[in-house]
XYZ file of C-alpha atoms in Angstrom:
259
model
C 10.132 -34.553 15.345
C 10.625 -30.587 13.071
C 9.609 -28.824 16.070
C 5.633 -26.709 15.817
C 3.195 -25.504 17.387
C -1.081 -25.397 16.939
C -3.465 -23.110 17.703
C -6.660 -24.568 17.560
C -9.727 -22.781 17.322
C -13.304 -23.023 19.575
C -15.498 -23.953 16.285
C -14.220 -24.325 13.431
C -12.709 -28.482 11.366
C -10.022 -27.017 9.279
C -6.574 -26.693 9.289
C -4.483 -24.941 8.383
C -0.996 -26.078 7.656
C 1.489 -23.314 7.314
C 4.792 -24.698 5.049
C 8.114 -21.744 5.235
C 10.457 -22.199 2.423
C 14.617 -22.995 2.868
C 16.058 -20.733 4.929
C 13.524 -19.120 6.649
C 11.007 -21.059 9.727
C 7.641 -20.864 10.709
C 8.729 -17.477 12.138
C 7.725 -15.497 8.278
C 4.217 -16.357 9.022
C 4.132 -13.456 11.997
C 2.069 -11.536 9.715
C -0.956 -14.477 9.236
C -1.480 -16.032 11.995
C -3.078 -13.849 14.820
C -5.794 -13.852 10.976
C -5.940 -16.641 10.382
C -5.991 -17.567 14.017
C -9.226 -16.400 14.168
C -10.667 -18.091 10.958
C -9.107 -21.796 11.314
C -6.811 -24.508 13.487
C -3.389 -23.556 12.671
C 0.179 -25.696 12.604
C 3.087 -23.764 11.623
C 6.106 -25.773 11.977
C 10.236 -25.621 10.832
C 11.174 -27.672 8.924
C 14.235 -30.851 9.679
C 17.553 -27.988 10.462
C 15.700 -24.195 10.353
C 13.827 -22.501 13.684
C 13.492 -24.544 16.473
C 14.285 -28.293 14.824
C 18.016 -28.791 14.897
C 19.876 -30.824 13.051
C 19.297 -34.345 14.305
C 21.644 -37.541 15.097
C 20.567 -39.740 11.987
C 20.864 -36.090 9.617
C 24.914 -35.833 10.986
C 25.858 -39.338 8.546
C 23.068 -38.140 5.621
C 24.706 -35.713 3.055
C 22.137 -34.973 0.969
C 18.274 -34.512 2.307
C 15.236 -35.173 -0.978
C 12.097 -34.434 -1.202
C 10.572 -37.410 0.318
C 12.473 -37.413 3.474
C 11.738 -33.320 3.977
C 7.725 -33.886 2.668
C 6.697 -37.098 5.492
C 8.416 -34.835 7.707
C 5.721 -32.181 7.246
C 3.123 -36.220 7.851
C 4.780 -37.950 10.695
C 3.921 -33.953 12.854
C 0.320 -34.173 11.155
C -0.215 -37.742 12.085
C 1.343 -37.029 15.511
C -2.216 -34.576 16.070
C -4.807 -36.569 14.598
C -4.729 -33.595 11.736
C -6.417 -36.405 9.188
C -7.399 -33.696 6.736
C -5.206 -29.869 5.928
C -5.762 -27.361 3.365
C -1.299 -25.749 2.883
C -0.774 -22.356 2.499
C 3.450 -22.021 1.666
C 5.949 -19.869 0.284
C 9.047 -20.116 -1.621
C 10.066 -24.015 -1.910
C 7.414 -25.059 0.202
C 5.656 -24.941 -2.175
C 7.524 -27.569 -4.285
C 7.084 -29.616 -0.705
C 3.757 -28.924 -0.421
C 2.875 -30.788 -3.959
C 5.782 -32.992 -3.291
C 3.147 -34.161 -0.102
C 0.013 -34.087 -2.184
C 0.859 -36.220 -4.720
C 2.133 -38.850 -1.928
C -1.210 -37.980 0.273
C -3.944 -36.428 -2.035
C -6.179 -38.109 0.252
C -4.985 -35.285 3.065
C -5.025 -31.988 1.140
C -8.221 -29.828 0.807
C -6.901 -26.981 -1.068
C -3.093 -25.613 -1.800
C -1.522 -21.912 -1.490
C 1.152 -21.551 -3.830
C 2.608 -18.098 -2.770
C 6.090 -17.115 -4.453
C 5.806 -20.114 -5.203
C 8.597 -22.217 -7.797
C 7.077 -24.257 -10.839
C 9.922 -24.124 -13.790
C 13.739 -22.780 -13.120
C 14.155 -20.018 -15.932
C 17.789 -19.762 -17.459
C 19.083 -16.777 -14.725
C 18.573 -18.812 -11.925
C 19.697 -21.981 -12.955
C 22.958 -20.232 -13.459
C 23.079 -19.352 -10.757
C 22.029 -22.837 -9.005
C 25.127 -23.369 -10.625
C 27.331 -21.039 -9.043
C 25.769 -21.694 -6.724
C 26.850 -25.663 -7.022
C 30.422 -24.681 -7.786
C 31.135 -22.446 -4.419
C 28.795 -23.902 -2.009
C 31.459 -25.038 0.139
C 34.797 -22.442 -0.487
C 32.033 -19.564 -0.255
C 30.295 -18.804 3.499
C 27.220 -19.288 3.296
C 25.530 -16.051 3.847
C 27.586 -14.529 1.239
C 25.396 -17.239 -1.402
C 21.703 -17.163 0.054
C 22.248 -12.676 0.863
C 23.893 -12.918 -3.331
C 20.902 -15.131 -3.998
C 18.977 -13.646 -2.295
C 19.591 -9.775 -4.176
C 18.516 -11.734 -7.384
C 15.238 -12.928 -6.813
C 14.272 -9.521 -4.666
C 16.224 -6.743 -5.647
C 13.690 -4.073 -5.939
C 13.954 -1.822 -2.428
C 10.560 -1.917 -1.405
C 11.799 -6.299 -1.119
C 14.480 -5.304 0.453
C 12.686 -5.527 4.243
C 11.871 -9.575 2.589
C 15.349 -9.639 2.210
C 16.488 -9.223 5.826
C 14.056 -12.002 6.868
C 15.352 -13.891 5.449
C 18.720 -13.034 6.394
C 17.907 -13.587 10.613
C 16.546 -16.167 9.241
C 19.597 -17.814 7.778
C 21.950 -16.884 10.008
C 20.539 -19.959 12.477
C 21.468 -22.473 9.294
C 25.462 -24.126 9.787
C 27.152 -24.292 6.259
C 26.722 -27.854 5.906
C 23.307 -27.955 6.621
C 23.073 -25.126 4.243
C 25.071 -27.348 1.676
C 22.171 -30.019 2.673
C 19.385 -28.646 1.773
C 21.125 -26.942 -1.707
C 21.973 -30.274 -2.712
C 17.852 -30.105 -3.331
C 18.791 -28.056 -5.883
C 19.911 -31.701 -8.242
C 16.335 -32.880 -8.260
C 13.840 -30.109 -8.687
C 14.226 -29.301 -12.369
C 12.728 -33.131 -13.171
C 10.537 -32.665 -10.001
C 9.003 -29.761 -11.221
C 9.028 -30.694 -14.755
C 6.604 -33.283 -13.808
C 4.798 -30.862 -12.232
C 4.187 -28.712 -14.847
C 2.133 -31.619 -17.619
C 0.437 -33.190 -14.402
C -2.640 -31.153 -13.197
C -4.095 -32.294 -9.777
C -7.595 -32.033 -8.483
C -7.167 -30.897 -5.420
C -8.496 -26.530 -5.532
C -4.698 -24.248 -5.627
C -4.053 -20.658 -5.744
C -1.369 -19.185 -6.845
C -0.311 -15.948 -5.542
C 2.486 -14.228 -7.058
C 3.913 -11.341 -6.781
C 3.509 -8.976 -9.799
C 7.355 -7.959 -9.518
C 8.844 -11.827 -9.212
C 10.121 -11.802 -12.340
C 11.969 -14.789 -12.077
C 8.700 -17.306 -11.308
C 5.335 -15.407 -12.580
C 6.091 -15.978 -16.204
C 6.246 -20.174 -15.980
C 3.057 -19.630 -13.010
C 0.631 -18.325 -14.958
C 1.195 -20.960 -18.523
C 0.982 -23.571 -15.748
C -2.825 -22.406 -14.407
C -3.588 -21.518 -17.986
C -3.181 -25.420 -18.762
C -4.030 -27.147 -14.468
C -8.264 -27.085 -14.151
C -8.154 -27.188 -10.627
C -5.760 -24.380 -10.531
C -6.175 -20.185 -10.346
C -3.680 -17.443 -10.520
C -3.592 -13.922 -7.618
C -1.534 -11.640 -8.349
C -0.446 -9.261 -6.156
C 0.692 -5.820 -7.136
C 3.645 -4.100 -5.117
C 5.265 -7.306 -4.475
C 8.015 -9.455 -5.032
C 8.668 -13.141 -4.435
C 7.817 -13.544 -0.306
C 4.214 -12.222 -0.934
C 2.778 -12.807 2.269
C 5.339 -9.686 3.863
C 5.450 -7.666 1.529
C 1.994 -7.412 1.183
C -0.148 -9.795 4.304
C -2.855 -7.849 3.936
C -3.624 -8.731 0.031
C -2.501 -12.579 1.217
C -4.693 -13.065 4.122
C -7.130 -11.392 2.644
C -7.484 -13.464 0.034
C -6.185 -16.658 0.715
C -9.080 -17.304 3.938
C -11.612 -16.597 1.174
C -9.886 -18.888 -1.129
C -9.941 -21.971 1.510
C -13.221 -20.785 3.371
C -14.901 -21.596 -0.202
C -14.132 -25.274 -0.152
């Protein structure tokens, strides 16, 4: 089972589950935990192979992960803790996992907050992924990861986010990185499905105005999906919860409080 941490609230019955992205861990939510604990029950988890969720024996024979298997990891945790329904907050690839979970178990999801959401890979990001496929077994994964982080978060004010994710990614091994990287083969058809199909769950997209790779596609999705809304965070890139935590916390808590 995944490593996870729970913070119980004395009065609130609402749960908020945080899902990090590839190469991160639950520690990337350190600017959210204190504020959210004041209002809700909080569940933080480390995805398989990340943070303190070490690879398990069965994965030794698994060269590939799937979005379904990783989603089931999250469901296993909320089942164990008897959490019937939760609000979900995700960042980057974590938003894909949340939407995947909502498709399979819509009755378990009260709302979705999608930070730095990935809804489409543009030409530049698709080229980046293809280069990764070619070089993932040859080049040390940290070199690849730092290159990806720089392309996704290129500005000077994104430096803290790049360093945070690079430090977390160091905890992965090359084999684990490759397993996660192979998920990219599933991404395009999955994102195409998400863009085409609205889901009747309140969804707030929190996107940095400088998130040039992913913001344009999210704007189109929100325009077409009645249950979705968009808040664009000023002076922020991809990792909005780290770069503008006060805005992220305020908007997210207000959104959850209104449901």
